[in-house]
């Protein structure tokens, strides 16, 4: 079961709370990874929470046929703290009509701003630091320019349309070196680089997160039971 779950790596996204961020001083069994030869921590997990979304402003009188909105797609920490201890780079895939539709952002803030007139699905790929030993996470997020169909008639240049998702990547049985480094980094994390869209980030309430955690736990339990039946 351990190997079957670990191959998923951080691509298994869930809303499990950071209960797995254990004290590195606590004793943990260590085993050698068959592929890399590096040491992994048995029965340990590291949870990396993050948010991703878009903020879109109507341009009002400045709008034209092909540039009605200015929008930003982003990846951020839920508490707006630095993510450089985990993120190596973020790759955004825009609609093919954009020049250089694949954009790489290697320094914070991990965001990209453009102008346009249409809604489409944006591809977002998170690349982690090398010592995680894990594959990138591929995500998709719909760019939303209007609140609803009626929104065409009551747009505002001051109130943007914001859509955001909260996720957590679970690193199962992480490399020992990575786990120790990232735990030490957590103690000295600073706030993220300034962003113009900071005032528009949604806030995540405790009640909402608890509901997500409970739903994710049920989902993961079902996945574990499914894997067990296949063994």
PDB file of C-alpha atoms in Angstrom:
ATOM      1  CA  UNK A   1       0.000   0.000   0.000  1.00  0.00           C
ATOM      2  CA  UNK A   2       2.794   2.393   0.834  1.00  0.00           C
ATOM      3  CA  UNK A   3       4.390   2.196  -2.607  1.00  0.00           C
ATOM      4  CA  UNK A   4       1.063   2.434  -4.428  1.00  0.00           C
ATOM      5  CA  UNK A   5       0.112   5.595  -2.582  1.00  0.00           C
ATOM      6  CA  UNK A   6       3.538   7.171  -2.791  1.00  0.00           C
ATOM      7  CA  UNK A   7       3.734   6.956  -6.562  1.00  0.00           C
ATOM      8  CA  UNK A   8       0.888   9.449  -6.623  1.00  0.00           C
ATOM      9  CA  UNK A   9       3.180  11.824  -4.722  1.00  0.00           C
ATOM     10  CA  UNK A  10       1.897  15.362  -4.412  1.00  0.00           C
ATOM     11  CA  UNK A  11      -0.418  14.931  -7.384  1.00  0.00           C
ATOM     12  CA  UNK A  12      -3.006  13.630  -4.905  1.00  0.00           C
ATOM     13  CA  UNK A  13      -4.683  16.881  -3.910  1.00  0.00           C
ATOM     14  CA  UNK A  14      -6.802  16.980  -0.812  1.00  0.00           C
ATOM     15  CA  UNK A  15      -8.033  19.287   1.872  1.00  0.00           C
ATOM     16  CA  UNK A  16      -6.443  17.370   4.734  1.00  0.00           C
ATOM     17  CA  UNK A  17      -5.305  19.792   7.408  1.00  0.00           C
ATOM     18  CA  UNK A  18      -1.593  20.199   8.165  1.00  0.00           C
ATOM     19  CA  UNK A  19      -1.850  17.564  10.899  1.00  0.00           C
ATOM     20  CA  UNK A  20       0.919  15.662   9.176  1.00  0.00           C
ATOM     21  CA  UNK A  21       3.560  18.328   9.707  1.00  0.00           C
ATOM     22  CA  UNK A  22       5.171  16.426  12.560  1.00  0.00           C
ATOM     23  CA  UNK A  23       8.003  17.596  14.757  1.00  0.00           C
ATOM     24  CA  UNK A  24      11.217  16.420  13.019  1.00  0.00           C
ATOM     25  CA  UNK A  25      12.714  15.773  16.446  1.00  0.00           C
ATOM     26  CA  UNK A  26      10.263  12.933  16.923  1.00  0.00           C
ATOM     27  CA  UNK A  27      11.654   9.513  16.089  1.00  0.00           C
ATOM     28  CA  UNK A  28      10.732   8.164  12.663  1.00  0.00           C
ATOM     29  CA  UNK A  29      11.582   4.991  10.820  1.00  0.00           C
ATOM     30  CA  UNK A  30      13.814   5.491   7.817  1.00  0.00           C
ATOM     31  CA  UNK A  31      13.984   3.384   4.663  1.00  0.00           C
ATOM     32  CA  UNK A  32      15.914   3.661   1.417  1.00  0.00           C
ATOM     33  CA  UNK A  33      14.085   4.589  -1.756  1.00  0.00           C
ATOM     34  CA  UNK A  34      14.545   1.841  -4.355  1.00  0.00           C
ATOM     35  CA  UNK A  35      14.834   4.302  -7.238  1.00  0.00           C
ATOM     36  CA  UNK A  36      16.836   7.266  -5.906  1.00  0.00           C
ATOM     37  CA  UNK A  37      18.715   5.470  -3.142  1.00  0.00           C
ATOM     38  CA  UNK A  38      17.899   8.348  -0.795  1.00  0.00           C
ATOM     39  CA  UNK A  39      16.465   7.955   2.690  1.00  0.00           C
ATOM     40  CA  UNK A  40      12.727   8.398   3.204  1.00  0.00           C
ATOM     41  CA  UNK A  41      10.754   8.822   6.421  1.00  0.00           C
ATOM     42  CA  UNK A  42       8.267   6.033   6.927  1.00  0.00           C
ATOM     43  CA  UNK A  43       4.724   6.938   8.034  1.00  0.00           C
ATOM     44  CA  UNK A  44       5.484  10.667   7.772  1.00  0.00           C
ATOM     45  CA  UNK A  45       3.702  13.215   5.603  1.00  0.00           C
ATOM     46  CA  UNK A  46       4.291  16.836   4.721  1.00  0.00           C
ATOM     47  CA  UNK A  47       1.279  18.927   3.715  1.00  0.00           C
ATOM     48  CA  UNK A  48       1.735  21.933   1.445  1.00  0.00           C
ATOM     49  CA  UNK A  49      -1.333  24.218   1.305  1.00  0.00           C
ATOM     50  CA  UNK A  50      -1.767  26.682  -1.538  1.00  0.00           C
ATOM     51  CA  UNK A  51      -4.375  28.708  -3.388  1.00  0.00           C
ATOM     52  CA  UNK A  52      -4.728  29.512  -7.076  1.00  0.00           C
ATOM     53  CA  UNK A  53      -7.163  31.671  -8.971  1.00  0.00           C
ATOM     54  CA  UNK A  54      -7.852  34.750 -11.047  1.00  0.00           C
ATOM     55  CA  UNK A  55      -8.755  38.400 -10.441  1.00  0.00           C
ATOM     56  CA  UNK A  56     -10.383  40.230 -13.368  1.00  0.00           C
ATOM     57  CA  UNK A  57     -11.093  43.970 -13.716  1.00  0.00           C
ATOM     58  CA  UNK A  58     -13.361  45.502 -16.333  1.00  0.00           C
ATOM     59  CA  UNK A  59     -11.521  48.314 -18.154  1.00  0.00           C
ATOM     60  CA  UNK A  60     -14.580  50.528 -18.485  1.00  0.00           C
ATOM     61  CA  UNK A  61     -14.053  53.429 -20.898  1.00  0.00           C
ATOM     62  CA  UNK A  62     -10.583  52.099 -21.719  1.00  0.00           C
ATOM     63  CA  UNK A  63     -12.052  48.841 -23.009  1.00  0.00           C
ATOM     64  CA  UNK A  64     -12.116  47.986 -26.702  1.00  0.00           C
ATOM     65  CA  UNK A  65     -13.331  45.045 -28.744  1.00  0.00           C
ATOM     66  CA  UNK A  66     -10.321  42.861 -27.940  1.00  0.00           C
ATOM     67  CA  UNK A  67      -9.303  44.218 -24.537  1.00  0.00           C
ATOM     68  CA  UNK A  68     -12.320  44.510 -22.261  1.00  0.00           C
ATOM     69  CA  UNK A  69     -10.660  43.248 -19.065  1.00  0.00           C
ATOM     70  CA  UNK A  70      -7.325  43.216 -17.270  1.00  0.00           C
ATOM     71  CA  UNK A  71      -6.867  39.981 -15.350  1.00  0.00           C
ATOM     72  CA  UNK A  72      -4.268  38.230 -13.222  1.00  0.00           C
ATOM     73  CA  UNK A  73      -3.811  34.501 -12.662  1.00  0.00           C
ATOM     74  CA  UNK A  74      -1.872  33.573  -9.540  1.00  0.00           C
ATOM     75  CA  UNK A  75      -0.647  30.952  -7.081  1.00  0.00           C
ATOM     76  CA  UNK A  76      -0.297  32.017  -3.448  1.00  0.00           C
ATOM     77  CA  UNK A  77       0.073  30.837   0.126  1.00  0.00           C
ATOM     78  CA  UNK A  78      -3.237  30.825   2.052  1.00  0.00           C
ATOM     79  CA  UNK A  79      -1.657  33.051   4.725  1.00  0.00           C
ATOM     80  CA  UNK A  80       0.186  35.167   2.131  1.00  0.00           C
ATOM     81  CA  UNK A  81       3.580  33.943   3.287  1.00  0.00           C
ATOM     82  CA  UNK A  82       6.591  33.080   1.149  1.00  0.00           C
ATOM     83  CA  UNK A  83       6.448  29.873  -0.901  1.00  0.00           C
ATOM     84  CA  UNK A  84      10.072  29.878  -2.014  1.00  0.00           C
ATOM     85  CA  UNK A  85      10.863  26.995   0.348  1.00  0.00           C
ATOM     86  CA  UNK A  86       8.709  24.761  -1.871  1.00  0.00           C
ATOM     87  CA  UNK A  87       8.202  26.349  -5.296  1.00  0.00           C
ATOM     88  CA  UNK A  88      10.933  26.355  -7.929  1.00  0.00           C
ATOM     89  CA  UNK A  89       8.770  27.876 -10.672  1.00  0.00           C
ATOM     90  CA  UNK A  90       5.188  28.125 -11.894  1.00  0.00           C
ATOM     91  CA  UNK A  91       4.246  27.650 -15.550  1.00  0.00           C
ATOM     92  CA  UNK A  92       1.047  29.250 -16.873  1.00  0.00           C
ATOM     93  CA  UNK A  93      -0.499  27.995 -20.142  1.00  0.00           C
ATOM     94  CA  UNK A  94      -2.766  30.596 -21.740  1.00  0.00           C
ATOM     95  CA  UNK A  95      -5.078  30.338 -24.712  1.00  0.00           C
ATOM     96  CA  UNK A  96      -3.196  29.772 -27.954  1.00  0.00           C
ATOM     97  CA  UNK A  97      -4.364  33.166 -29.253  1.00  0.00           C
ATOM     98  CA  UNK A  98      -1.919  34.846 -26.843  1.00  0.00           C
ATOM     99  CA  UNK A  99       1.616  35.495 -28.013  1.00  0.00           C
ATOM    100  CA  UNK A 100       4.004  33.235 -26.090  1.00  0.00           C
ATOM    101  CA  UNK A 101       1.097  31.322 -24.593  1.00  0.00           C
ATOM    102  CA  UNK A 102       3.388  29.392 -22.201  1.00  0.00           C
ATOM    103  CA  UNK A 103       4.774  31.714 -19.508  1.00  0.00           C
ATOM    104  CA  UNK A 104       7.269  30.741 -16.794  1.00  0.00           C
ATOM    105  CA  UNK A 105       7.369  32.632 -13.480  1.00  0.00           C
ATOM    106  CA  UNK A 106      10.431  31.700 -11.436  1.00  0.00           C
ATOM    107  CA  UNK A 107      10.312  34.429  -8.772  1.00  0.00           C
ATOM    108  CA  UNK A 108       7.507  35.590  -6.458  1.00  0.00           C
ATOM    109  CA  UNK A 109       4.855  36.769  -6.670  1.00  0.00           C
ATOM    110  CA  UNK A 110       3.793  33.779  -8.774  1.00  0.00           C
ATOM    111  CA  UNK A 111       1.325  35.610 -10.975  1.00  0.00           C
ATOM    112  CA  UNK A 112       0.748  36.748 -14.535  1.00  0.00           C
ATOM    113  CA  UNK A 113      -1.281  39.733 -15.773  1.00  0.00           C
ATOM    114  CA  UNK A 114      -2.806  40.121 -19.233  1.00  0.00           C
ATOM    115  CA  UNK A 115      -5.672  41.847 -21.016  1.00  0.00           C
ATOM    116  CA  UNK A 116      -8.328  40.253 -23.204  1.00  0.00           C
ATOM    117  CA  UNK A 117     -12.015  39.834 -23.922  1.00  0.00           C
ATOM    118  CA  UNK A 118     -12.818  36.131 -23.535  1.00  0.00           C
ATOM    119  CA  UNK A 119     -12.976  33.481 -20.843  1.00  0.00           C
ATOM    120  CA  UNK A 120     -10.946  30.270 -21.119  1.00  0.00           C
ATOM    121  CA  UNK A 121      -9.261  27.608 -19.020  1.00  0.00           C
ATOM    122  CA  UNK A 122      -5.734  28.400 -17.810  1.00  0.00           C
ATOM    123  CA  UNK A 123      -3.221  25.625 -17.234  1.00  0.00           C
ATOM    124  CA  UNK A 124      -1.076  25.968 -14.102  1.00  0.00           C
ATOM    125  CA  UNK A 125       1.906  23.731 -13.360  1.00  0.00           C
ATOM    126  CA  UNK A 126       3.722  23.880 -10.019  1.00  0.00           C
ATOM    127  CA  UNK A 127       7.358  22.765 -10.113  1.00  0.00           C
ATOM    128  CA  UNK A 128       8.822  21.939  -6.710  1.00  0.00           C
ATOM    129  CA  UNK A 129      12.352  22.272  -5.387  1.00  0.00           C
ATOM    130  CA  UNK A 130      14.654  19.464  -6.517  1.00  0.00           C
ATOM    131  CA  UNK A 131      15.115  17.974  -3.067  1.00  0.00           C
ATOM    132  CA  UNK A 132      11.407  17.095  -2.846  1.00  0.00           C
ATOM    133  CA  UNK A 133      12.021  14.411  -5.459  1.00  0.00           C
ATOM    134  CA  UNK A 134       8.434  14.802  -6.644  1.00  0.00           C
ATOM    135  CA  UNK A 135       6.817  15.463 -10.001  1.00  0.00           C
ATOM    136  CA  UNK A 136       5.083  18.756 -10.823  1.00  0.00           C
ATOM    137  CA  UNK A 137       1.400  19.270 -10.115  1.00  0.00           C
ATOM    138  CA  UNK A 138      -0.764  20.150 -13.117  1.00  0.00           C
ATOM    139  CA  UNK A 139      -3.881  22.225 -12.467  1.00  0.00           C
ATOM    140  CA  UNK A 140      -6.534  24.011 -14.492  1.00  0.00           C
ATOM    141  CA  UNK A 141      -8.505  27.101 -13.550  1.00  0.00           C
ATOM    142  CA  UNK A 142     -11.262  28.845 -15.514  1.00  0.00           C
ATOM    143  CA  UNK A 143     -10.723  32.545 -16.133  1.00  0.00           C
ATOM    144  CA  UNK A 144     -13.955  34.288 -15.159  1.00  0.00           C
ATOM    145  CA  UNK A 145     -14.612  37.846 -16.360  1.00  0.00           C
ATOM    146  CA  UNK A 146     -18.277  38.148 -15.347  1.00  0.00           C
ATOM    147  CA  UNK A 147     -20.087  37.202 -12.153  1.00  0.00           C
ATOM    148  CA  UNK A 148     -22.994  35.726 -14.137  1.00  0.00           C
ATOM    149  CA  UNK A 149     -24.946  36.294 -17.331  1.00  0.00           C
ATOM    150  CA  UNK A 150     -26.484  39.445 -15.894  1.00  0.00           C
ATOM    151  CA  UNK A 151     -22.994  40.694 -15.105  1.00  0.00           C
ATOM    152  CA  UNK A 152     -22.599  42.026 -18.646  1.00  0.00           C
ATOM    153  CA  UNK A 153     -24.942  44.882 -17.763  1.00  0.00           C
ATOM    154  CA  UNK A 154     -23.577  45.767 -14.308  1.00  0.00           C
ATOM    155  CA  UNK A 155     -19.812  45.627 -14.517  1.00  0.00           C
ATOM    156  CA  UNK A 156     -17.596  47.761 -12.306  1.00  0.00           C
ATOM    157  CA  UNK A 157     -14.062  48.985 -12.767  1.00  0.00           C
ATOM    158  CA  UNK A 158     -13.544  48.994  -8.974  1.00  0.00           C
ATOM    159  CA  UNK A 159     -14.933  45.624  -7.964  1.00  0.00           C
ATOM    160  CA  UNK A 160     -13.133  42.721  -9.667  1.00  0.00           C
ATOM    161  CA  UNK A 161     -14.436  39.239 -10.362  1.00  0.00           C
ATOM    162  CA  UNK A 162     -12.429  36.856  -8.165  1.00  0.00           C
ATOM    163  CA  UNK A 163     -12.374  33.063  -8.306  1.00  0.00           C
ATOM    164  CA  UNK A 164     -10.030  30.994  -6.169  1.00  0.00           C
ATOM    165  CA  UNK A 165      -9.479  27.388  -5.137  1.00  0.00           C
ATOM    166  CA  UNK A 166      -7.745  26.115  -2.009  1.00  0.00           C
ATOM    167  CA  UNK A 167      -5.795  22.859  -2.219  1.00  0.00           C
ATOM    168  CA  UNK A 168      -3.195  20.905  -0.287  1.00  0.00           C
ATOM    169  CA  UNK A 169      -0.494  18.689  -1.767  1.00  0.00           C
ATOM    170  CA  UNK A 170       0.367  15.723   0.440  1.00  0.00           C
ATOM    171  CA  UNK A 171       3.963  14.515   0.251  1.00  0.00           C
ATOM    172  CA  UNK A 172       3.854  10.911   1.451  1.00  0.00           C
ATOM    173  CA  UNK A 173       6.974   9.499   3.148  1.00  0.00           C
ATOM    174  CA  UNK A 174       9.178  12.444   2.078  1.00  0.00           C
ATOM    175  CA  UNK A 175      12.933  12.392   1.656  1.00  0.00           C
ATOM    176  CA  UNK A 176      14.655  12.854   4.991  1.00  0.00           C
ATOM    177  CA  UNK A 177      16.822  15.758   3.794  1.00  0.00           C
ATOM    178  CA  UNK A 178      13.878  17.606   2.287  1.00  0.00           C
ATOM    179  CA  UNK A 179      11.726  17.094   5.379  1.00  0.00           C
ATOM    180  CA  UNK A 180      14.376  18.460   7.742  1.00  0.00           C
ATOM    181  CA  UNK A 181      15.096  21.453   5.480  1.00  0.00           C
ATOM    182  CA  UNK A 182      11.496  22.440   4.983  1.00  0.00           C
ATOM    183  CA  UNK A 183      10.658  22.099   8.682  1.00  0.00           C
ATOM    184  CA  UNK A 184      13.539  24.446   9.502  1.00  0.00           C
ATOM    185  CA  UNK A 185      12.395  26.862   6.777  1.00  0.00           C
ATOM    186  CA  UNK A 186       8.872  26.945   8.201  1.00  0.00           C
ATOM    187  CA  UNK A 187      10.180  28.586  11.368  1.00  0.00           C
ATOM    188  CA  UNK A 188      11.642  31.583   9.520  1.00  0.00           C
ATOM    189  CA  UNK A 189       9.190  32.161   6.668  1.00  0.00           C
ATOM    190  CA  UNK A 190       8.499  35.774   5.776  1.00  0.00           C
ATOM    191  CA  UNK A 191       5.475  37.299   4.090  1.00  0.00           C
ATOM    192  CA  UNK A 192       5.193  36.914   0.336  1.00  0.00           C
ATOM    193  CA  UNK A 193       6.449  39.477  -2.155  1.00  0.00           C
ATOM    194  CA  UNK A 194       4.031  42.417  -2.558  1.00  0.00           C
ATOM    195  CA  UNK A 195       1.222  42.017  -5.064  1.00  0.00           C
ATOM    196  CA  UNK A 196      -1.240  44.603  -6.390  1.00  0.00           C
ATOM    197  CA  UNK A 197      -4.100  42.107  -6.090  1.00  0.00           C
ATOM    198  CA  UNK A 198      -3.431  41.307  -2.409  1.00  0.00           C
ATOM    199  CA  UNK A 199      -6.504  43.286  -1.184  1.00  0.00           C
ATOM    200  CA  UNK A 200      -8.784  41.098  -3.322  1.00  0.00           C
ATOM    201  CA  UNK A 201      -7.659  37.680  -2.099  1.00  0.00           C
ATOM    202  CA  UNK A 202     -10.540  35.694  -0.574  1.00  0.00           C
ATOM    203  CA  UNK A 203     -10.363  34.721   3.079  1.00  0.00           C
ATOM    204  CA  UNK A 204     -10.815  31.093   4.075  1.00  0.00           C
ATOM    205  CA  UNK A 205     -12.827  30.570   7.252  1.00  0.00           C
ATOM    206  CA  UNK A 206     -12.188  27.776   9.715  1.00  0.00           C
ATOM    207  CA  UNK A 207     -15.669  26.325   9.219  1.00  0.00           C
ATOM    208  CA  UNK A 208     -15.162  26.045   5.476  1.00  0.00           C
ATOM    209  CA  UNK A 209     -11.796  24.348   5.902  1.00  0.00           C
ATOM    210  CA  UNK A 210     -13.146  21.865   8.453  1.00  0.00           C
ATOM    211  CA  UNK A 211     -15.898  20.877   6.024  1.00  0.00           C
ATOM    212  CA  UNK A 212     -13.308  20.414   3.274  1.00  0.00           C
ATOM    213  CA  UNK A 213     -11.052  18.399   5.587  1.00  0.00           C
ATOM    214  CA  UNK A 214     -13.862  16.033   6.532  1.00  0.00           C
ATOM    215  CA  UNK A 215     -14.885  15.579   2.904  1.00  0.00           C
ATOM    216  CA  UNK A 216     -11.274  14.931   1.871  1.00  0.00           C
ATOM    217  CA  UNK A 217     -10.744  12.402   4.636  1.00  0.00           C
ATOM    218  CA  UNK A 218     -13.754  10.450   3.432  1.00  0.00           C
ATOM    219  CA  UNK A 219     -12.467  10.586  -0.133  1.00  0.00           C
ATOM    220  CA  UNK A 220      -8.968   9.432   0.840  1.00  0.00           C
ATOM    221  CA  UNK A 221     -10.361   6.605   2.955  1.00  0.00           C
ATOM    222  CA  UNK A 222     -12.239   5.405  -0.100  1.00  0.00           C
ATOM    223  CA  UNK A 223      -9.036   5.602  -2.173  1.00  0.00           C
ATOM    224  CA  UNK A 224      -7.107   3.595   0.425  1.00  0.00           C
ATOM    225  CA  UNK A 225      -9.818   0.939   0.542  1.00  0.00           C
ATOM    226  CA  UNK A 226      -9.771   0.752  -3.239  1.00  0.00           C
ATOM    227  CA  UNK A 227      -5.971   0.251  -3.275  1.00  0.00           C
ATOM    228  CA  UNK A 228      -6.204  -2.384  -0.564  1.00  0.00           C
ATOM    229  CA  UNK A 229      -8.719  -4.356  -2.618  1.00  0.00           C
ATOM    230  CA  UNK A 230      -6.323  -4.297  -5.576  1.00  0.00           C
ATOM    231  CA  UNK A 231      -3.378  -5.703  -3.582  1.00  0.00           C
TER     232      UNK A 231
END
